[in-house]
PDB file of N, CA and C in Angstrom:
ATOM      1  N   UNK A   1       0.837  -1.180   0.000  1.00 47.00           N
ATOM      2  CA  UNK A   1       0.000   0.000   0.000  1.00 47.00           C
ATOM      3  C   UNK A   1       0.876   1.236   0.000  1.00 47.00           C
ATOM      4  N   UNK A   2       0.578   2.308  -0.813  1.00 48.00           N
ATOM      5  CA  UNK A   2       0.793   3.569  -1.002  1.00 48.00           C
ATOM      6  C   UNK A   2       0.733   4.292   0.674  1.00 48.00           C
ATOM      7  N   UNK A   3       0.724   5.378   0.538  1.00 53.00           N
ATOM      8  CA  UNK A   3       0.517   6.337   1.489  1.00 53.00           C
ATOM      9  C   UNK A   3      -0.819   6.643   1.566  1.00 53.00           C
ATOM     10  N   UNK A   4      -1.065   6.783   3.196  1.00 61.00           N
ATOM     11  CA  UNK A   4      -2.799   6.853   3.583  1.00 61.00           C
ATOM     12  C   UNK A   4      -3.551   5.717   2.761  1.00 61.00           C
ATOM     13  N   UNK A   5      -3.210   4.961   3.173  1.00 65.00           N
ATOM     14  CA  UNK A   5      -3.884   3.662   2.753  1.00 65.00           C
ATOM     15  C   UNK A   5      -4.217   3.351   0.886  1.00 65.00           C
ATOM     16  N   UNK A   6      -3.582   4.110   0.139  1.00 70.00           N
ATOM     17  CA  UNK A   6      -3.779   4.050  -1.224  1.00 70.00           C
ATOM     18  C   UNK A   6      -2.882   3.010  -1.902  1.00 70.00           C
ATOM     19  N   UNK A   7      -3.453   2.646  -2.738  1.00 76.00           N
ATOM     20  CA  UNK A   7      -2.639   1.323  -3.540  1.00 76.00           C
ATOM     21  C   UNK A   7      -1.744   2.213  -4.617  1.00 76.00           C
ATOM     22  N   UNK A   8      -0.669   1.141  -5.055  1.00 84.00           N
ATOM     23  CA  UNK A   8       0.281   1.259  -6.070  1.00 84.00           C
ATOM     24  C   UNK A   8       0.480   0.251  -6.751  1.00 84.00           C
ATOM     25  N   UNK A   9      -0.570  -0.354  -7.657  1.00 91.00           N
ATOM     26  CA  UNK A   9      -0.283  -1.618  -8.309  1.00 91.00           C
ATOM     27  C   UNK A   9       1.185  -1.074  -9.264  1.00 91.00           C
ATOM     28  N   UNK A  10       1.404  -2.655  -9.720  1.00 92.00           N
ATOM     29  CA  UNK A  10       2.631  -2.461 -10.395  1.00 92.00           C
ATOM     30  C   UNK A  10       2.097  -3.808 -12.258  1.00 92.00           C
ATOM     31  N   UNK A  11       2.175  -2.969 -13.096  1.00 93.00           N
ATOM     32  CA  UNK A  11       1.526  -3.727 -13.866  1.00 93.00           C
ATOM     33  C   UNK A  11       3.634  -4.337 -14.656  1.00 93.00           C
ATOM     34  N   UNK A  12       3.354  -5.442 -15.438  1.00 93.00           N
ATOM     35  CA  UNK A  12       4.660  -5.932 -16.199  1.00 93.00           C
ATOM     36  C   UNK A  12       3.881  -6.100 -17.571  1.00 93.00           C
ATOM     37  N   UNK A  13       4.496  -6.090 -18.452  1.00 93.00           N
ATOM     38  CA  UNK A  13       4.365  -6.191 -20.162  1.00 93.00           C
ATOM     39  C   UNK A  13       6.014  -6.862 -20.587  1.00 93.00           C
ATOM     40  N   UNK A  14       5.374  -7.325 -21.779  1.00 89.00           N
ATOM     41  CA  UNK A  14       6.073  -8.301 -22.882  1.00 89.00           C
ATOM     42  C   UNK A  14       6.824  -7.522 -23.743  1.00 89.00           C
ATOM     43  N   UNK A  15       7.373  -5.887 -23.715  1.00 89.00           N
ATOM     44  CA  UNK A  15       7.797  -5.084 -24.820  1.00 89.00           C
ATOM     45  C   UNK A  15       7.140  -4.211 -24.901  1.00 89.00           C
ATOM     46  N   UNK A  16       5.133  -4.334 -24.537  1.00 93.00           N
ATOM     47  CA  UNK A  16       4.728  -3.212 -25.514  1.00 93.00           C
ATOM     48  C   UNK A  16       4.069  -2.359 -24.290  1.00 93.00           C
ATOM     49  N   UNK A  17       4.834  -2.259 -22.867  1.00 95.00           N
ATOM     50  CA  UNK A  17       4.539  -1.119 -22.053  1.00 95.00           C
ATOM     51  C   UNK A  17       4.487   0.672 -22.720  1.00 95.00           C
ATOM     52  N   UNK A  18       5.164   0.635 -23.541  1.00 94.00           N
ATOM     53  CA  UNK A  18       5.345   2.326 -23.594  1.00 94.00           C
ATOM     54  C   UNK A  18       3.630   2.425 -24.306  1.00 94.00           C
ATOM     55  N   UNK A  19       3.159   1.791 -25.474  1.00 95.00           N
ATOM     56  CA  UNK A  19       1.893   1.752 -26.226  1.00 95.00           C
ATOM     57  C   UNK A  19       0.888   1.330 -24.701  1.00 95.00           C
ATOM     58  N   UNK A  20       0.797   0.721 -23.701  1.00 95.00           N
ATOM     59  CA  UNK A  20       0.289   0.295 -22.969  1.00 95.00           C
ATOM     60  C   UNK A  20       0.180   1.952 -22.110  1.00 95.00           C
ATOM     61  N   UNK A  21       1.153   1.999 -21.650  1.00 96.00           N
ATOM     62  CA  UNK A  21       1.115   2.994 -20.463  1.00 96.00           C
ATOM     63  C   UNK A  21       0.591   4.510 -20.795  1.00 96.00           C
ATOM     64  N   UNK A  22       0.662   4.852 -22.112  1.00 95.00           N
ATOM     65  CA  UNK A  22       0.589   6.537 -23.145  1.00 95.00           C
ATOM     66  C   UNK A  22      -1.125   5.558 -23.505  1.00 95.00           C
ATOM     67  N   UNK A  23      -1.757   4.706 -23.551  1.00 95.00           N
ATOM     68  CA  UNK A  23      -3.016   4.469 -24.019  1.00 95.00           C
ATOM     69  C   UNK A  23      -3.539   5.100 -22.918  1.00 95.00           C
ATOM     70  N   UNK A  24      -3.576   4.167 -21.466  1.00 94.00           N
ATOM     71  CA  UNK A  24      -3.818   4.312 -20.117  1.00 94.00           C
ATOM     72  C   UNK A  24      -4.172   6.057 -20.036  1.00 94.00           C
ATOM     73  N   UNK A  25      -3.150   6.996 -20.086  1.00 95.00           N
ATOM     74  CA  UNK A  25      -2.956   8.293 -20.185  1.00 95.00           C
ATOM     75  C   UNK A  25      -4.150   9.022 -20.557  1.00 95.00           C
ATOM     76  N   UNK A  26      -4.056   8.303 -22.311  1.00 96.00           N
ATOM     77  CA  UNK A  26      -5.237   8.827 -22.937  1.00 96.00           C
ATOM     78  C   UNK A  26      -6.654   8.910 -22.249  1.00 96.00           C
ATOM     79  N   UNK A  27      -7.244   7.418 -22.113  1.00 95.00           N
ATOM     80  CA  UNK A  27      -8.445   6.968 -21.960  1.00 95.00           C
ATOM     81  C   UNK A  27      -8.626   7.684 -20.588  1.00 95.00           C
ATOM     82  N   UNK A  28      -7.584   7.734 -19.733  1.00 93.00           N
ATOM     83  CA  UNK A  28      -8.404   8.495 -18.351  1.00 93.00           C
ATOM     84  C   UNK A  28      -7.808  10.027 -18.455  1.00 93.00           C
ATOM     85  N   UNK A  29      -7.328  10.519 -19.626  1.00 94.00           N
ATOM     86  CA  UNK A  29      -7.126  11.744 -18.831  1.00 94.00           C
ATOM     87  C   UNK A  29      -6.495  12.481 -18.410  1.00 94.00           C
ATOM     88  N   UNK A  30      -4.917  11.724 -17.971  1.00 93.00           N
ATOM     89  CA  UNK A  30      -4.141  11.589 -17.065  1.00 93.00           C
ATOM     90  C   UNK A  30      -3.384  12.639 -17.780  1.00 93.00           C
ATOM     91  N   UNK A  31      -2.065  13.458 -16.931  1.00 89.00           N
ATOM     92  CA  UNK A  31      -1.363  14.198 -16.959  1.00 89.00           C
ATOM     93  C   UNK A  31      -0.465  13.071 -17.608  1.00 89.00           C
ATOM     94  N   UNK A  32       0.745  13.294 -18.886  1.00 89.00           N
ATOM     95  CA  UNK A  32       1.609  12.311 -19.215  1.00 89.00           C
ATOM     96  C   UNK A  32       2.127  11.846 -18.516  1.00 89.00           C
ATOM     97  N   UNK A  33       2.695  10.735 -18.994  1.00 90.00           N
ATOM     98  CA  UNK A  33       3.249   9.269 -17.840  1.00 90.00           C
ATOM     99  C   UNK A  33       4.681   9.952 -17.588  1.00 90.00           C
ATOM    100  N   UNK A  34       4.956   9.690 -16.264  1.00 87.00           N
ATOM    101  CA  UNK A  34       7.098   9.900 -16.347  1.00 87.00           C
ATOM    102  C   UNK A  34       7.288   8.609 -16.892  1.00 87.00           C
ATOM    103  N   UNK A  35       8.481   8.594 -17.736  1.00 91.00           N
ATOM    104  CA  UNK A  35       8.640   7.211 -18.349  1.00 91.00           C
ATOM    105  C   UNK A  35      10.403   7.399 -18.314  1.00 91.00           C
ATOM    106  N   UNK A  36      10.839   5.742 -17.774  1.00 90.00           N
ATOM    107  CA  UNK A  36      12.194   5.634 -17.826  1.00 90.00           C
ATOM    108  C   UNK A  36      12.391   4.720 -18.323  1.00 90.00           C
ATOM    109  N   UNK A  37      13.117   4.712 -19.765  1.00 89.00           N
ATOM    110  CA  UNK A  37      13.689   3.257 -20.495  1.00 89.00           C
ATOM    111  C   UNK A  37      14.877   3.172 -20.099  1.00 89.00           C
ATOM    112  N   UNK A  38      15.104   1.721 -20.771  1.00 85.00           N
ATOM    113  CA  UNK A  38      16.617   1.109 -20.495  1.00 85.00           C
ATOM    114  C   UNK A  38      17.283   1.402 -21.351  1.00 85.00           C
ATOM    115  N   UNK A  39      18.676   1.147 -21.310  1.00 79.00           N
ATOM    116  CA  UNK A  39      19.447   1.850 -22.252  1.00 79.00           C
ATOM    117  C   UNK A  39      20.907   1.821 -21.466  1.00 79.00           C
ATOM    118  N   UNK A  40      21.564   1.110 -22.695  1.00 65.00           N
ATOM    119  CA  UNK A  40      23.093   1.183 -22.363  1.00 65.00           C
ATOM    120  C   UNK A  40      24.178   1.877 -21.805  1.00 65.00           C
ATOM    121  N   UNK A  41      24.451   1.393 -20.471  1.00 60.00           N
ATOM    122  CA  UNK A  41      25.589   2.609 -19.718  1.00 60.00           C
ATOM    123  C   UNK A  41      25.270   3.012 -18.993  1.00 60.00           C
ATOM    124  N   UNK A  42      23.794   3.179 -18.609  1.00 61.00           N
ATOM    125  CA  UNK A  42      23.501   4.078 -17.868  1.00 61.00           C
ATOM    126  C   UNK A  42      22.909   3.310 -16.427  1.00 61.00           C
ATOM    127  N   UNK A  43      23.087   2.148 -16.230  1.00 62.00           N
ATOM    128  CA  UNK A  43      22.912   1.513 -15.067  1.00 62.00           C
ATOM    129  C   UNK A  43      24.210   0.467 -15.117  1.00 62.00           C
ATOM    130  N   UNK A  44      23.818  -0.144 -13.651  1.00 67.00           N
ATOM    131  CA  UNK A  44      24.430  -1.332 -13.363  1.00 67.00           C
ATOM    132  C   UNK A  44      24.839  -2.607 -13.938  1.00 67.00           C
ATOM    133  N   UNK A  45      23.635  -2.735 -14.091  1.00 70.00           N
ATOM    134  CA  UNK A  45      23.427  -3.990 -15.088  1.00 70.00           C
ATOM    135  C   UNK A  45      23.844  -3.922 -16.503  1.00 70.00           C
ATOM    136  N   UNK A  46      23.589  -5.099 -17.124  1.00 77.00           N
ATOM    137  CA  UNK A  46      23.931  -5.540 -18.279  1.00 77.00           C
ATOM    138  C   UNK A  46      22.534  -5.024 -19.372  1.00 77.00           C
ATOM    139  N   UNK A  47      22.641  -4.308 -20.170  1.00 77.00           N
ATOM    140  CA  UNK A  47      21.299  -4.171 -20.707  1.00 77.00           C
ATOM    141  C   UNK A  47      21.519  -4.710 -22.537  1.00 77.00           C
ATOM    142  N   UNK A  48      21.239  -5.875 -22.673  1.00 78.00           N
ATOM    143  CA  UNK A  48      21.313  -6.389 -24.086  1.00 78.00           C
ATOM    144  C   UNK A  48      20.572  -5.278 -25.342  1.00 78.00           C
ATOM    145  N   UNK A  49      20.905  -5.248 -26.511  1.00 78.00           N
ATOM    146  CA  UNK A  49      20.064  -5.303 -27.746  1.00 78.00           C
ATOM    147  C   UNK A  49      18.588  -5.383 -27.561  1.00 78.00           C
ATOM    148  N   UNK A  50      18.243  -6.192 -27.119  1.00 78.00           N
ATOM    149  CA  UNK A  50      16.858  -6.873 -26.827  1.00 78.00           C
ATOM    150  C   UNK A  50      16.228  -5.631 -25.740  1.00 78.00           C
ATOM    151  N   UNK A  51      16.634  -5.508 -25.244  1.00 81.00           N
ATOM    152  CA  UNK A  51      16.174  -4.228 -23.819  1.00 81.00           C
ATOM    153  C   UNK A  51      16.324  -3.372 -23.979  1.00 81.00           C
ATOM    154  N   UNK A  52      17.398  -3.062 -24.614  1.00 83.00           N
ATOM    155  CA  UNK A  52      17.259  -1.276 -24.765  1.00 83.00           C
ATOM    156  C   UNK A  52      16.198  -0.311 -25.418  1.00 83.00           C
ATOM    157  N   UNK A  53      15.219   0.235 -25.104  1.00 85.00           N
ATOM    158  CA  UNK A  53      14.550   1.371 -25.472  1.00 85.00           C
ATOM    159  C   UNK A  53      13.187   0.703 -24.749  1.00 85.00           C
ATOM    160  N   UNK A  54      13.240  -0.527 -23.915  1.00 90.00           N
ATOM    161  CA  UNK A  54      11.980  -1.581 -23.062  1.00 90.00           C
ATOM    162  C   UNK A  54      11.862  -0.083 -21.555  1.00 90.00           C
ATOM    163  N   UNK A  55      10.775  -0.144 -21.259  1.00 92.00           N
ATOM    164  CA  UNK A  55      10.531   0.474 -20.164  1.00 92.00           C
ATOM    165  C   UNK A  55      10.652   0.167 -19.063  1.00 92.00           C
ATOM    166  N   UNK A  56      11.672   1.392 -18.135  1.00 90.00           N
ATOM    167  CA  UNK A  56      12.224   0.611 -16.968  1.00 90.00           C
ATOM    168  C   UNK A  56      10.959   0.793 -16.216  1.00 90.00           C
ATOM    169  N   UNK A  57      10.554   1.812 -16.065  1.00 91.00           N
ATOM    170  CA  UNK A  57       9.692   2.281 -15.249  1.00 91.00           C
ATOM    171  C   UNK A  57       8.903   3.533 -15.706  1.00 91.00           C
ATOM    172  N   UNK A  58       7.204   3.158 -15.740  1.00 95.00           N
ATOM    173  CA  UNK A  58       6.446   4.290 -15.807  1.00 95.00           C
ATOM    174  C   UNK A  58       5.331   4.456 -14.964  1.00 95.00           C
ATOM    175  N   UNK A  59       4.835   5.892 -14.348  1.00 94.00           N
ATOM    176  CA  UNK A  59       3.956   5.567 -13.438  1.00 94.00           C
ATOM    177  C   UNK A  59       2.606   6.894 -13.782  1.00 94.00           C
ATOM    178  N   UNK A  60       1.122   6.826 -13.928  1.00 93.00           N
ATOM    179  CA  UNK A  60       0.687   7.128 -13.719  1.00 93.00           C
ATOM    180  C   UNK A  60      -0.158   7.549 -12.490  1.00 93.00           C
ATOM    181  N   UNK A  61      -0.068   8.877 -12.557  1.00 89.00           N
ATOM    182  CA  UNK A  61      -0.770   9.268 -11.106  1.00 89.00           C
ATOM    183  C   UNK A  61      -1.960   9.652 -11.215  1.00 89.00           C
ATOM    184  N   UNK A  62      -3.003   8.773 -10.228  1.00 86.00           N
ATOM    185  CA  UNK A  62      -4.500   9.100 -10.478  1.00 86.00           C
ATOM    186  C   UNK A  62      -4.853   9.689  -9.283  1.00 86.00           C
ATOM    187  N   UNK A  63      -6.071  10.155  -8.660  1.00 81.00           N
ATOM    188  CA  UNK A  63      -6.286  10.906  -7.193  1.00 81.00           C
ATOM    189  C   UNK A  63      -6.053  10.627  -6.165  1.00 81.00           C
ATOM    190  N   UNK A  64      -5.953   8.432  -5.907  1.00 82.00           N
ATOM    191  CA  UNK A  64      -5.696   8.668  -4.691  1.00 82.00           C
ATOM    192  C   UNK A  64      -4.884   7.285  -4.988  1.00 82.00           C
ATOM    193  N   UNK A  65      -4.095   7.033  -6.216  1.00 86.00           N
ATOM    194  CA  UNK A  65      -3.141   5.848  -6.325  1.00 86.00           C
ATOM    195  C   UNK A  65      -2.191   6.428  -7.611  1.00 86.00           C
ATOM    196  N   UNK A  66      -1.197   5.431  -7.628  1.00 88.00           N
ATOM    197  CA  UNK A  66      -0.256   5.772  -8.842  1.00 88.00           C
ATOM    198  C   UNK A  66      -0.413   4.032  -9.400  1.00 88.00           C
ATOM    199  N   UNK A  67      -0.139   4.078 -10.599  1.00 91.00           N
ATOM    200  CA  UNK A  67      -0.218   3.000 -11.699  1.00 91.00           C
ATOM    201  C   UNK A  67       1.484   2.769 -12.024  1.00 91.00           C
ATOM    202  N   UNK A  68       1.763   1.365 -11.513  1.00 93.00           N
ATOM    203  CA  UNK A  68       3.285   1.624 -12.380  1.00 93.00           C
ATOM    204  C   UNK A  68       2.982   0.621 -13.071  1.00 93.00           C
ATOM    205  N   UNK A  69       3.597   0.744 -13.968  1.00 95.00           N
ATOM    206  CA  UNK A  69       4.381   0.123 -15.478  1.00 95.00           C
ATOM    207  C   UNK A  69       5.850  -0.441 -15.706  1.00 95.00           C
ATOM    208  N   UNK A  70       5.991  -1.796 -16.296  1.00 93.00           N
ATOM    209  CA  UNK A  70       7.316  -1.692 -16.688  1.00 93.00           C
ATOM    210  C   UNK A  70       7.172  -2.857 -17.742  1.00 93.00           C
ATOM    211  N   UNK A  71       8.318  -2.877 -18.716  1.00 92.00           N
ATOM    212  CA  UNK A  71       8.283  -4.344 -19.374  1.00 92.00           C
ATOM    213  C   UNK A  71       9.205  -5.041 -18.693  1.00 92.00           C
ATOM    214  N   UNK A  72       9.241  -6.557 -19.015  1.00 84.00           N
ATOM    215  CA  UNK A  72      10.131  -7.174 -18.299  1.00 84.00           C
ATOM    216  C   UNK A  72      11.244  -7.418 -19.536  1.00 84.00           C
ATOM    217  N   UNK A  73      12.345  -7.536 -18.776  1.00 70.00           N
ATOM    218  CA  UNK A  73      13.079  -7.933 -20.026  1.00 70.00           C
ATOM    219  C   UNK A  73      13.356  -9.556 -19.956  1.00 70.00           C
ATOM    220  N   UNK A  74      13.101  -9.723 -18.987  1.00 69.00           N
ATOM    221  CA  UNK A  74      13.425 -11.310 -19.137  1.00 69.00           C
ATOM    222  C   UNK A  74      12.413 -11.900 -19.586  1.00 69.00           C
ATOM    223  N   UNK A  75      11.106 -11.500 -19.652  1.00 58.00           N
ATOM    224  CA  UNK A  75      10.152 -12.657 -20.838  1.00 58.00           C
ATOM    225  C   UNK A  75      10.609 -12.031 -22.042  1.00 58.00           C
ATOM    226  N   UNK A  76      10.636 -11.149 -22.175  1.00 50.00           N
ATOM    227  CA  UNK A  76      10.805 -10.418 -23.796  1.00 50.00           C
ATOM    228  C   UNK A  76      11.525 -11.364 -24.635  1.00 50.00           C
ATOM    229  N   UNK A  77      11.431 -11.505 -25.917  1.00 56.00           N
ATOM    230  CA  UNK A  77      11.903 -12.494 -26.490  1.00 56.00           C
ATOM    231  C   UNK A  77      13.144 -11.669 -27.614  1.00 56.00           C
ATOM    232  N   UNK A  78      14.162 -12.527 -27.699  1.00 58.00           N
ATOM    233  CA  UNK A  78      15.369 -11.660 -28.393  1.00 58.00           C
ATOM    234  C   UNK A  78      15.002 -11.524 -29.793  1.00 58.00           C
ATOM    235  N   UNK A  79      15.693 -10.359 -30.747  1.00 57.00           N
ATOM    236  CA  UNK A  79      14.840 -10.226 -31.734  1.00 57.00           C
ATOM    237  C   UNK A  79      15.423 -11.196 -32.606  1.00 57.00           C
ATOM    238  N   UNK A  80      14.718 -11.479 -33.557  1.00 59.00           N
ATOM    239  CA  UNK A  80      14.872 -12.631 -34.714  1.00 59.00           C
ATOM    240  C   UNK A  80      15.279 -11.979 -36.045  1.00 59.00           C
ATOM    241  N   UNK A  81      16.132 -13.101 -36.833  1.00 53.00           N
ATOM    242  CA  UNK A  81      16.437 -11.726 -38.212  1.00 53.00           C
ATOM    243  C   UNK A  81      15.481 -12.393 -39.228  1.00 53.00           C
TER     244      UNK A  81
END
């Protein structure tokens, strides 16, 4: 639970969080999402081909909860030629 008893679900996606999370936006309304992708160098970890531009983290804020978002990179499937 959030603060004052409010929830913070945490939703995961297959790749297509950023189209997921900017729909969400639309349909309610919402002030734009903060959105943080992955991307090489700029963390700890190892971030493959496959992950880079995947969403680390996005969160919509509604009145009395926030919505997060992320893709996973480990279901994501590597790309194929």
């Amino acid at each position: 639970m959030g603060k004052n008893g409010s929830l913070s679900p945490y939703l995961y996606f297959d790749g297509n969080c950023l189209e997921a999370v900017n729909y969400y936006a639309a349909v309610f309304e919402l002030d734009p999402p903060e959105i943080l992708k992955y991307s090489k160098g700029d963390y700890p970890m190892e971030v493959t081909e496959a992950e880079e531009g995947l969403v680390m983290y996005a969160t919509l804020a509604f009145e009395n909860m926030n919505l997060m978002f992320s893709d996973d990179p480990i279901s994501h499937p590597a790309p194929t030629d």
